[in-house]
Amino acid sequence: MDRWYGILADKRIIAGVFLAIAVVLGGVLWYLEKKATYQTLERLSDQLSMGLNNQLEKERSTALRYALILSQNTALSDALEQEDEDKGFKILSEVMESIKLHTDSLIRSQIITSDYIIFARSWDNSYAGMPLDYHRPDLLYFQTHKNPRSAIEVGRKLGVKATVPVYYQKNMIGFVEVVSFFESTQEYFDRLGIDLYILMDERFYETAVFMQENPTIGKKYILANPKYTQSDLKLLNGVDFKTLKTARVIFSGGRYLFYEPMVNGEGESIGAFVFSLSPKQVNTYAHSDEEDISFLIHLSRNELYDVMVKKSLDKGQFQSVYDKELLYLKDTVSPEDREVYLQEARERLNAYSKEELIGILLDYKVTREIKGEIR
């Protein structure tokens, strides 16, 4: 009998050992799986951020280039100086129609007087004569700065606004502005099957009068998306934004949500961008090649190069975005505006040292060369 008890005790010990090993292995596997999931989400968050910043930079750069070109239109600046609104609207409309005809791009532009009154607007001139001072505090920037800027700003509506001051005999007479409302950025992520929500801080409710009918999300944000479903609203209203903002990614409502801050030209937080992906999308991405950075965010090598060097180019050589765009615009200036452009370029470049000019020329040539070769 004692022998059987001994055998039974030995079996219990062996079973206990195997159970302990199974528990340890299970714990290790659980840890490794969680770690792998975290790394996947972290990597995906970084790529979503890169894709978003790349698209927003395209919107800002495109808007600024068109605004700079418009600001060099002497007929338009003459109409502004002469306070001839009808002439200004006619010229602006003709230029916009020409752009649409030759590029198939819908560009919204407007002219604003130096005392912040709408002078002409290409997409709806019924607001000509309307003051903007209360709705556009960002224009106060030009009281102390002469350089143009392009940034996400809150006006009557949230959007990317590229603003260029216009001068007549060294006196500022107004502004040329090109506006976009994230259409190209949202279309880009739509094509990838990724939901992007654009959220403006609720404290701008009184300023953004054209968004006061938009849905409020959790009494914290106002949804800027022109198209949305009830499912979108249900998902967003169930989000703990405090946790999402801190963690950058959470699982809520059966979706993975990724957070990116939205800031204006002053670096002030004015809202957020939120991505929504299904578990299936994340799982597919988790089993992709870790080195394949374009698996989900389909950036070309040219675009990846631009993203990686942008900060060093902007901060390392050029003193302002205006100076960089001025150099890139040299081949687009019309013959009648060539002399004005050259004078402006000389004035800006005189502010640089010999070493800085050499650095700009080298970076410009290298960038042009690389963009021509990378496929």
Tab-separated table of C-alpha atoms in Angstrom:
chain	number	residue	atom	x	y	z
A	1	MET	CA	0.000	0.000	0.000
A	2	ASP	CA	2.816	2.354	0.933
A	3	ARG	CA	4.339	1.600	-2.432
A	4	TRP	CA	1.210	2.778	-4.274
A	5	TYR	CA	1.060	5.946	-2.155
A	6	GLY	CA	4.684	6.607	-3.072
A	7	ILE	CA	4.009	6.184	-6.783
A	8	LEU	CA	0.940	8.459	-6.564
A	9	ALA	CA	2.959	11.103	-4.719
A	10	ASP	CA	5.668	10.969	-7.384
A	11	LYS	CA	3.071	11.403	-10.137
A	12	ARG	CA	1.624	14.431	-8.328
A	13	ILE	CA	5.071	15.965	-8.060
A	14	ILE	CA	5.727	15.340	-11.770
A	15	ALA	CA	2.309	16.762	-12.688
A	16	GLY	CA	3.006	19.799	-10.523
A	17	VAL	CA	6.348	20.335	-12.201
A	18	PHE	CA	4.773	20.069	-15.671
A	19	LEU	CA	1.987	22.431	-14.597
A	20	ALA	CA	4.521	24.930	-13.302
A	21	ILE	CA	6.482	24.692	-16.557
A	22	ALA	CA	3.271	25.148	-18.563
A	23	VAL	CA	2.352	28.214	-16.494
A	24	VAL	CA	5.817	29.717	-16.972
A	25	LEU	CA	5.800	28.991	-20.714
A	26	GLY	CA	2.286	30.404	-20.985
A	27	GLY	CA	3.406	33.535	-19.173
A	28	VAL	CA	6.434	33.906	-21.395
A	29	LEU	CA	4.370	33.430	-24.556
A	30	TRP	CA	1.758	35.910	-23.286
A	31	TYR	CA	4.508	38.444	-22.549
A	32	LEU	CA	6.131	37.947	-25.940
A	33	GLU	CA	2.775	38.282	-27.709
A	34	LYS	CA	1.963	41.477	-25.807
A	35	LYS	CA	5.423	42.823	-26.539
A	36	ALA	CA	5.070	41.996	-30.226
A	37	THR	CA	1.633	43.650	-30.325
A	38	TYR	CA	2.971	46.747	-28.605
A	39	GLN	CA	5.901	46.959	-31.006
A	40	THR	CA	3.559	46.526	-33.973
A	41	LEU	CA	1.241	49.282	-32.760
A	42	GLU	CA	4.175	51.556	-31.984
A	43	ARG	CA	5.661	50.994	-35.450
A	44	LEU	CA	2.288	51.494	-37.092
A	45	SER	CA	1.715	54.680	-35.088
A	46	ASP	CA	5.033	56.068	-36.297
A	47	GLN	CA	4.204	55.306	-39.919
A	48	LEU	CA	0.738	56.810	-39.674
A	49	SER	CA	2.328	59.924	-38.188
A	50	MET	CA	4.862	60.034	-41.017
A	51	GLY	CA	2.175	59.589	-43.660
A	52	LEU	CA	0.002	62.301	-42.110
A	53	ASN	CA	2.837	64.805	-41.786
A	54	ASN	CA	3.882	64.134	-45.361
A	55	GLN	CA	0.382	64.807	-46.688
A	56	LEU	CA	-0.114	67.913	-44.539
A	57	GLU	CA	3.231	69.261	-45.691
A	58	LYS	CA	2.086	68.791	-49.286
A	59	GLU	CA	-1.084	70.770	-48.560
A	60	ARG	CA	0.860	73.557	-46.838
A	61	SER	CA	3.528	73.702	-49.538
A	62	THR	CA	1.049	73.638	-52.430
A	63	ALA	CA	-1.088	76.352	-50.861
A	64	LEU	CA	1.956	78.527	-50.168
A	65	ARG	CA	3.302	78.195	-53.688
A	66	TYR	CA	0.003	79.250	-55.243
A	67	ALA	CA	-0.298	82.138	-52.778
A	68	LEU	CA	3.233	83.321	-53.600
A	69	ILE	CA	2.501	83.198	-57.313
A	70	LEU	CA	-0.736	85.147	-56.839
A	71	SER	CA	1.036	87.746	-54.710
A	72	GLN	CA	3.353	88.468	-57.670
A	73	ASN	CA	0.394	89.203	-59.963
A	74	THR	CA	0.769	92.942	-60.517
A	75	ALA	CA	-2.764	93.373	-61.906
A	76	LEU	CA	-4.198	91.793	-58.758
A	77	SER	CA	-2.109	93.954	-56.423
A	78	ASP	CA	-3.064	97.045	-58.460
A	79	ALA	CA	-6.757	96.216	-58.023
A	80	LEU	CA	-6.194	95.837	-54.283
A	81	GLU	CA	-4.312	99.135	-54.060
A	82	GLN	CA	-7.063	100.875	-56.054
A	83	GLU	CA	-9.740	99.212	-53.896
A	84	ASP	CA	-11.463	97.939	-57.045
A	85	GLU	CA	-13.276	94.836	-55.734
A	86	ASP	CA	-14.936	93.929	-59.048
A	87	LYS	CA	-11.623	94.022	-60.891
A	88	GLY	CA	-9.949	92.007	-58.148
A	89	PHE	CA	-12.634	89.313	-58.249
A	90	LYS	CA	-12.469	89.125	-62.053
A	91	ILE	CA	-8.684	88.676	-62.094
A	92	LEU	CA	-8.761	86.162	-59.239
A	93	SER	CA	-11.506	84.129	-60.919
A	94	GLU	CA	-9.662	84.044	-64.236
A	95	VAL	CA	-6.446	82.845	-62.595
A	96	MET	CA	-8.280	80.125	-60.662
A	97	GLU	CA	-10.095	78.953	-63.795
A	98	SER	CA	-6.786	78.770	-65.631
A	99	ILE	CA	-5.257	76.697	-62.839
A	100	LYS	CA	-8.236	74.338	-62.825
A	101	LEU	CA	-8.136	74.001	-66.613
A	102	HIS	CA	-4.440	73.138	-66.813
A	103	THR	CA	-3.918	71.211	-63.564
A	104	ASP	CA	-7.400	69.895	-62.742
A	105	SER	CA	-6.884	71.337	-59.229
A	106	LEU	CA	-9.603	73.186	-57.355
A	107	ILE	CA	-7.823	76.027	-55.554
A	108	ARG	CA	-9.634	78.338	-53.139
A	109	SER	CA	-8.060	81.763	-52.858
A	110	GLN	CA	-9.031	85.068	-51.349
A	111	ILE	CA	-7.695	88.591	-51.054
A	112	ILE	CA	-7.858	90.341	-47.682
A	113	THR	CA	-7.292	94.058	-47.083
A	114	SER	CA	-4.735	95.341	-44.575
A	115	ASP	CA	-7.558	96.051	-42.104
A	116	TYR	CA	-8.741	92.413	-42.326
A	117	ILE	CA	-11.745	92.766	-44.643
A	118	ILE	CA	-12.499	90.268	-47.427
A	119	PHE	CA	-11.669	92.000	-50.718
A	120	ALA	CA	-12.343	89.120	-53.120
A	121	ARG	CA	-12.895	85.385	-52.776
A	122	SER	CA	-12.602	82.959	-55.681
A	123	TRP	CA	-15.105	80.327	-54.515
A	124	ASP	CA	-17.832	82.596	-53.116
A	125	ASN	CA	-17.591	86.367	-53.479
A	126	SER	CA	-20.815	87.047	-51.569
A	127	TYR	CA	-18.697	87.640	-48.462
A	128	ALA	CA	-16.746	90.541	-50.009
A	129	GLY	CA	-16.661	93.432	-47.567
A	130	MET	CA	-17.057	91.241	-44.497
A	131	PRO	CA	-14.599	91.881	-41.627
A	132	LEU	CA	-12.432	88.976	-40.473
A	133	ASP	CA	-10.612	90.418	-37.463
A	134	TYR	CA	-12.521	88.466	-34.795
A	135	HIS	CA	-12.358	85.211	-36.729
A	136	ARG	CA	-8.718	85.426	-37.816
A	137	PRO	CA	-6.436	86.218	-34.867
A	138	ASP	CA	-3.621	84.504	-36.792
A	139	LEU	CA	-3.449	87.547	-39.103
A	140	LEU	CA	-2.060	89.557	-36.182
A	141	TYR	CA	1.167	87.650	-36.829
A	142	PHE	CA	1.857	90.017	-39.730
A	143	GLN	CA	1.916	93.065	-37.475
A	144	THR	CA	5.415	92.014	-36.457
A	145	HIS	CA	6.462	89.706	-39.324
A	146	LYS	CA	6.855	90.228	-43.066
A	147	ASN	CA	7.407	86.629	-44.128
A	148	PRO	CA	4.500	84.544	-45.464
A	149	ARG	CA	3.440	81.437	-43.638
A	150	SER	CA	1.362	78.347	-44.267
A	151	ALA	CA	-0.207	76.478	-41.366
A	152	ILE	CA	-3.339	74.881	-39.991
A	153	GLU	CA	-5.456	77.717	-38.605
A	154	VAL	CA	-8.914	78.207	-37.165
A	155	GLY	CA	-10.976	80.788	-39.017
A	156	ARG	CA	-14.632	80.604	-39.864
A	157	LYS	CA	-13.651	77.047	-40.681
A	158	LEU	CA	-10.676	74.878	-39.753
A	159	GLY	CA	-8.196	74.408	-42.566
A	160	VAL	CA	-4.739	74.953	-44.043
A	161	LYS	CA	-4.206	78.623	-44.808
A	162	ALA	CA	-1.234	79.984	-46.738
A	163	THR	CA	-1.034	83.755	-46.289
A	164	VAL	CA	1.298	86.123	-48.162
A	165	PRO	CA	1.388	89.869	-47.410
A	166	VAL	CA	1.161	92.192	-50.433
A	167	TYR	CA	3.139	95.440	-50.515
A	168	TYR	CA	2.785	98.602	-52.597
A	169	GLN	CA	5.698	101.037	-52.335
A	170	LYS	CA	6.853	99.298	-49.137
A	171	ASN	CA	3.417	99.667	-47.524
A	172	MET	CA	1.429	96.522	-46.793
A	173	ILE	CA	-1.931	96.831	-48.534
A	174	GLY	CA	-3.354	93.401	-47.829
A	175	PHE	CA	-2.897	89.647	-48.113
A	176	VAL	CA	-3.215	86.908	-50.702
A	177	GLU	CA	-4.423	83.657	-49.196
A	178	VAL	CA	-4.935	80.116	-50.465
A	179	VAL	CA	-7.108	77.806	-48.361
A	180	SER	CA	-7.631	74.045	-48.269
A	181	PHE	CA	-9.728	71.886	-45.962
A	182	PHE	CA	-7.725	68.632	-45.742
A	183	GLU	CA	-9.462	67.124	-48.799
A	184	SER	CA	-6.303	65.667	-50.332
A	185	THR	CA	-5.061	64.317	-46.984
A	186	GLN	CA	-8.354	62.618	-46.233
A	187	GLU	CA	-8.659	61.196	-49.747
A	188	TYR	CA	-5.158	59.762	-49.413
A	189	PHE	CA	-6.041	57.752	-46.299
A	190	ASP	CA	-9.459	56.826	-47.695
A	191	ARG	CA	-7.687	55.095	-50.575
A	192	LEU	CA	-5.740	53.059	-48.019
A	193	GLY	CA	-8.937	52.039	-46.217
A	194	ILE	CA	-7.951	54.032	-43.113
A	195	ASP	CA	-10.489	56.247	-41.385
A	196	LEU	CA	-9.113	59.681	-40.475
A	197	TYR	CA	-11.068	61.938	-38.136
A	198	ILE	CA	-10.237	65.645	-38.000
A	199	LEU	CA	-11.138	67.127	-34.624
A	200	MET	CA	-11.066	70.817	-33.677
A	201	ASP	CA	-10.897	71.873	-30.039
A	202	GLU	CA	-14.386	72.842	-28.837
A	203	ARG	CA	-13.128	76.152	-27.409
A	204	PHE	CA	-13.076	77.542	-30.967
A	205	TYR	CA	-16.839	77.102	-31.331
A	206	GLU	CA	-17.571	80.864	-31.392
A	207	THR	CA	-14.786	81.566	-33.905
A	208	ALA	CA	-15.523	78.760	-36.387
A	209	VAL	CA	-19.033	79.921	-37.270
A	210	PHE	CA	-19.221	77.659	-40.329
A	211	MET	CA	-18.681	74.604	-38.112
A	212	GLN	CA	-21.257	75.327	-35.431
A	213	GLU	CA	-23.637	72.773	-36.931
A	214	ASN	CA	-20.968	70.063	-36.911
A	215	PRO	CA	-21.232	67.238	-34.348
A	216	THR	CA	-19.602	67.745	-30.946
A	217	ILE	CA	-17.475	64.835	-29.742
A	218	GLY	CA	-17.517	64.251	-26.003
A	219	LYS	CA	-17.930	67.977	-25.263
A	220	LYS	CA	-14.239	68.331	-26.111
A	221	TYR	CA	-13.960	68.407	-29.893
A	222	ILE	CA	-15.925	69.443	-32.975
A	223	LEU	CA	-15.780	67.011	-35.902
A	224	ALA	CA	-14.448	68.767	-39.021
A	225	ASN	CA	-15.053	65.881	-41.456
A	226	PRO	CA	-17.638	66.865	-44.075
A	227	LYS	CA	-18.802	63.228	-44.335
A	228	TYR	CA	-19.438	60.892	-41.418
A	229	THR	CA	-21.816	58.147	-40.273
A	230	GLN	CA	-23.643	57.420	-37.050
A	231	SER	CA	-21.148	54.609	-36.491
A	232	ASP	CA	-18.338	57.158	-36.655
A	233	LEU	CA	-20.043	59.329	-34.042
A	234	LYS	CA	-20.720	56.327	-31.785
A	235	LEU	CA	-17.085	55.264	-32.013
A	236	LEU	CA	-15.697	58.737	-31.282
A	237	ASN	CA	-18.099	59.460	-28.426
A	238	GLY	CA	-16.990	56.242	-26.733
A	239	VAL	CA	-13.321	57.258	-26.694
A	240	ASP	CA	-11.466	58.246	-23.527
A	241	PHE	CA	-9.481	61.048	-25.161
A	242	LYS	CA	-7.387	61.703	-22.068
A	243	THR	CA	-6.073	58.139	-22.219
A	244	LEU	CA	-5.729	58.217	-26.018
A	245	LYS	CA	-3.742	61.459	-25.922
A	246	THR	CA	-1.339	60.008	-23.356
A	247	ALA	CA	-0.988	56.498	-24.810
A	248	ARG	CA	-1.166	57.550	-28.512
A	249	VAL	CA	-2.959	54.280	-29.324
A	250	ILE	CA	-5.835	52.455	-27.613
A	251	PHE	CA	-8.359	49.735	-28.443
A	252	SER	CA	-11.906	51.088	-28.173
A	253	GLY	CA	-15.218	50.184	-29.762
A	254	GLY	CA	-13.666	47.229	-31.559
A	255	ARG	CA	-11.111	49.441	-33.339
A	256	TYR	CA	-7.524	50.516	-32.831
A	257	LEU	CA	-7.363	54.299	-32.513
A	258	PHE	CA	-4.181	56.314	-33.081
A	259	TYR	CA	-3.727	59.906	-31.903
A	260	GLU	CA	-1.792	62.740	-33.531
A	261	PRO	CA	-1.840	66.299	-32.142
A	262	MET	CA	-2.926	69.228	-34.298
A	263	VAL	CA	-1.129	72.556	-33.844
A	264	ASN	CA	-1.457	75.949	-35.517
A	265	GLY	CA	1.237	78.268	-36.845
A	266	GLU	CA	2.110	79.397	-33.324
A	267	GLY	CA	2.611	75.831	-32.129
A	268	GLU	CA	-0.595	76.008	-30.075
A	269	SER	CA	-2.671	72.847	-29.710
A	270	ILE	CA	-5.959	73.356	-31.548
A	271	GLY	CA	-7.253	69.810	-32.010
A	272	ALA	CA	-6.314	66.292	-33.012
A	273	PHE	CA	-6.135	63.814	-35.857
A	274	VAL	CA	-7.430	60.350	-34.981
A	275	PHE	CA	-6.887	57.253	-37.143
A	276	SER	CA	-9.149	54.222	-36.889
A	277	LEU	CA	-8.051	50.732	-37.996
A	278	SER	CA	-9.727	47.352	-37.633
A	279	PRO	CA	-7.987	44.459	-35.809
A	280	LYS	CA	-7.748	42.704	-39.186
A	281	GLN	CA	-5.776	45.608	-40.658
A	282	VAL	CA	-3.442	45.683	-37.658
A	283	ASN	CA	-3.016	41.897	-37.751
A	284	THR	CA	-2.177	41.989	-41.468
A	285	TYR	CA	0.352	44.690	-40.793
A	286	ALA	CA	1.833	42.722	-37.865
A	287	HIS	CA	2.730	39.864	-40.232
A	288	SER	CA	4.293	42.113	-42.852
A	289	ASP	CA	7.999	42.609	-43.337
A	290	GLU	CA	9.247	44.907	-40.586
A	291	GLU	CA	11.537	46.623	-43.034
A	292	ASP	CA	8.719	47.296	-45.500
A	293	ILE	CA	7.842	50.799	-44.386
A	294	SER	CA	5.510	51.322	-47.344
A	295	PHE	CA	3.306	48.282	-46.666
A	296	LEU	CA	0.440	50.355	-45.273
A	297	ILE	CA	1.525	53.946	-45.781
A	298	HIS	CA	2.416	53.872	-49.459
A	299	LEU	CA	5.070	56.567	-49.509
A	300	SER	CA	7.306	56.600	-52.531
A	301	ARG	CA	11.031	56.728	-51.963
A	302	ASN	CA	10.986	60.350	-53.078
A	303	GLU	CA	8.397	61.146	-50.416
A	304	LEU	CA	10.293	59.231	-47.735
A	305	TYR	CA	13.412	61.170	-48.642
A	306	ASP	CA	11.530	64.471	-48.406
A	307	VAL	CA	10.100	63.556	-44.992
A	308	MET	CA	13.498	62.576	-43.585
A	309	VAL	CA	15.393	65.667	-44.772
A	310	LYS	CA	12.675	68.290	-44.403
A	311	LYS	CA	13.520	69.350	-40.866
A	312	SER	CA	17.234	69.644	-41.548
A	313	LEU	CA	16.615	71.659	-44.699
A	314	ASP	CA	14.118	73.990	-43.083
A	315	LYS	CA	16.122	74.578	-39.911
A	316	GLY	CA	19.655	74.093	-41.137
A	317	GLN	CA	19.981	76.379	-44.163
A	318	PHE	CA	16.907	78.501	-44.877
A	319	GLN	CA	15.985	81.269	-42.475
A	320	SER	CA	12.288	80.871	-43.309
A	321	VAL	CA	9.860	78.753	-45.359
A	322	TYR	CA	9.358	81.821	-47.560
A	323	ASP	CA	13.022	81.852	-48.568
A	324	LYS	CA	12.928	78.153	-49.478
A	325	GLU	CA	9.776	78.528	-51.581
A	326	LEU	CA	11.206	81.663	-53.221
A	327	LEU	CA	14.141	79.609	-54.519
A	328	TYR	CA	11.911	76.781	-55.756
A	329	LEU	CA	9.632	79.234	-57.600
A	330	LYS	CA	12.357	80.620	-59.839
A	331	ASP	CA	11.231	78.578	-62.862
A	332	THR	CA	7.546	79.497	-62.526
A	333	VAL	CA	7.734	83.292	-62.509
A	334	SER	CA	6.194	84.952	-65.578
A	335	PRO	CA	8.449	87.211	-67.738
A	336	GLU	CA	6.593	90.391	-66.761
A	337	ASP	CA	7.143	89.660	-63.064
A	338	ARG	CA	10.739	88.507	-63.455
A	339	GLU	CA	12.341	91.783	-62.400
A	340	VAL	CA	10.171	92.040	-59.277
A	341	TYR	CA	11.036	88.446	-58.390
A	342	LEU	CA	14.776	89.001	-58.861
A	343	GLN	CA	14.712	92.121	-56.704
A	344	GLU	CA	12.907	90.237	-53.929
A	345	ALA	CA	15.322	87.305	-54.228
A	346	ARG	CA	18.347	89.603	-53.993
A	347	GLU	CA	16.991	91.302	-50.881
A	348	ARG	CA	16.326	87.963	-49.180
A	349	LEU	CA	19.648	86.364	-50.159
A	350	ASN	CA	21.643	89.390	-48.976
A	351	ALA	CA	20.693	88.357	-45.435
A	352	TYR	CA	22.716	85.125	-45.780
A	353	SER	CA	26.418	84.608	-45.254
A	354	LYS	CA	28.626	83.152	-47.991
A	355	GLU	CA	28.755	79.803	-46.161
A	356	GLU	CA	24.951	79.668	-45.834
A	357	LEU	CA	24.475	80.388	-49.540
A	358	ILE	CA	26.898	77.614	-50.459
A	359	GLY	CA	24.991	75.221	-48.170
A	360	ILE	CA	21.669	76.168	-49.774
A	361	LEU	CA	22.996	75.663	-53.292
A	362	LEU	CA	24.537	72.302	-52.416
A	363	ASP	CA	21.361	71.030	-50.719
A	364	TYR	CA	19.211	72.312	-53.561
A	365	LYS	CA	21.326	70.536	-56.191
A	366	VAL	CA	21.536	67.315	-54.190
A	367	THR	CA	17.789	67.264	-53.607
A	368	ARG	CA	17.042	67.855	-57.279
A	369	GLU	CA	19.558	65.178	-58.290
A	370	ILE	CA	18.249	62.552	-55.871
A	371	LYS	CA	14.638	63.169	-56.820
A	372	GLY	CA	15.572	62.490	-60.394
A	373	GLU	CA	17.216	59.158	-59.650
A	374	ILE	CA	15.267	57.411	-56.896
A	375	ARG	CA	12.526	55.133	-58.238
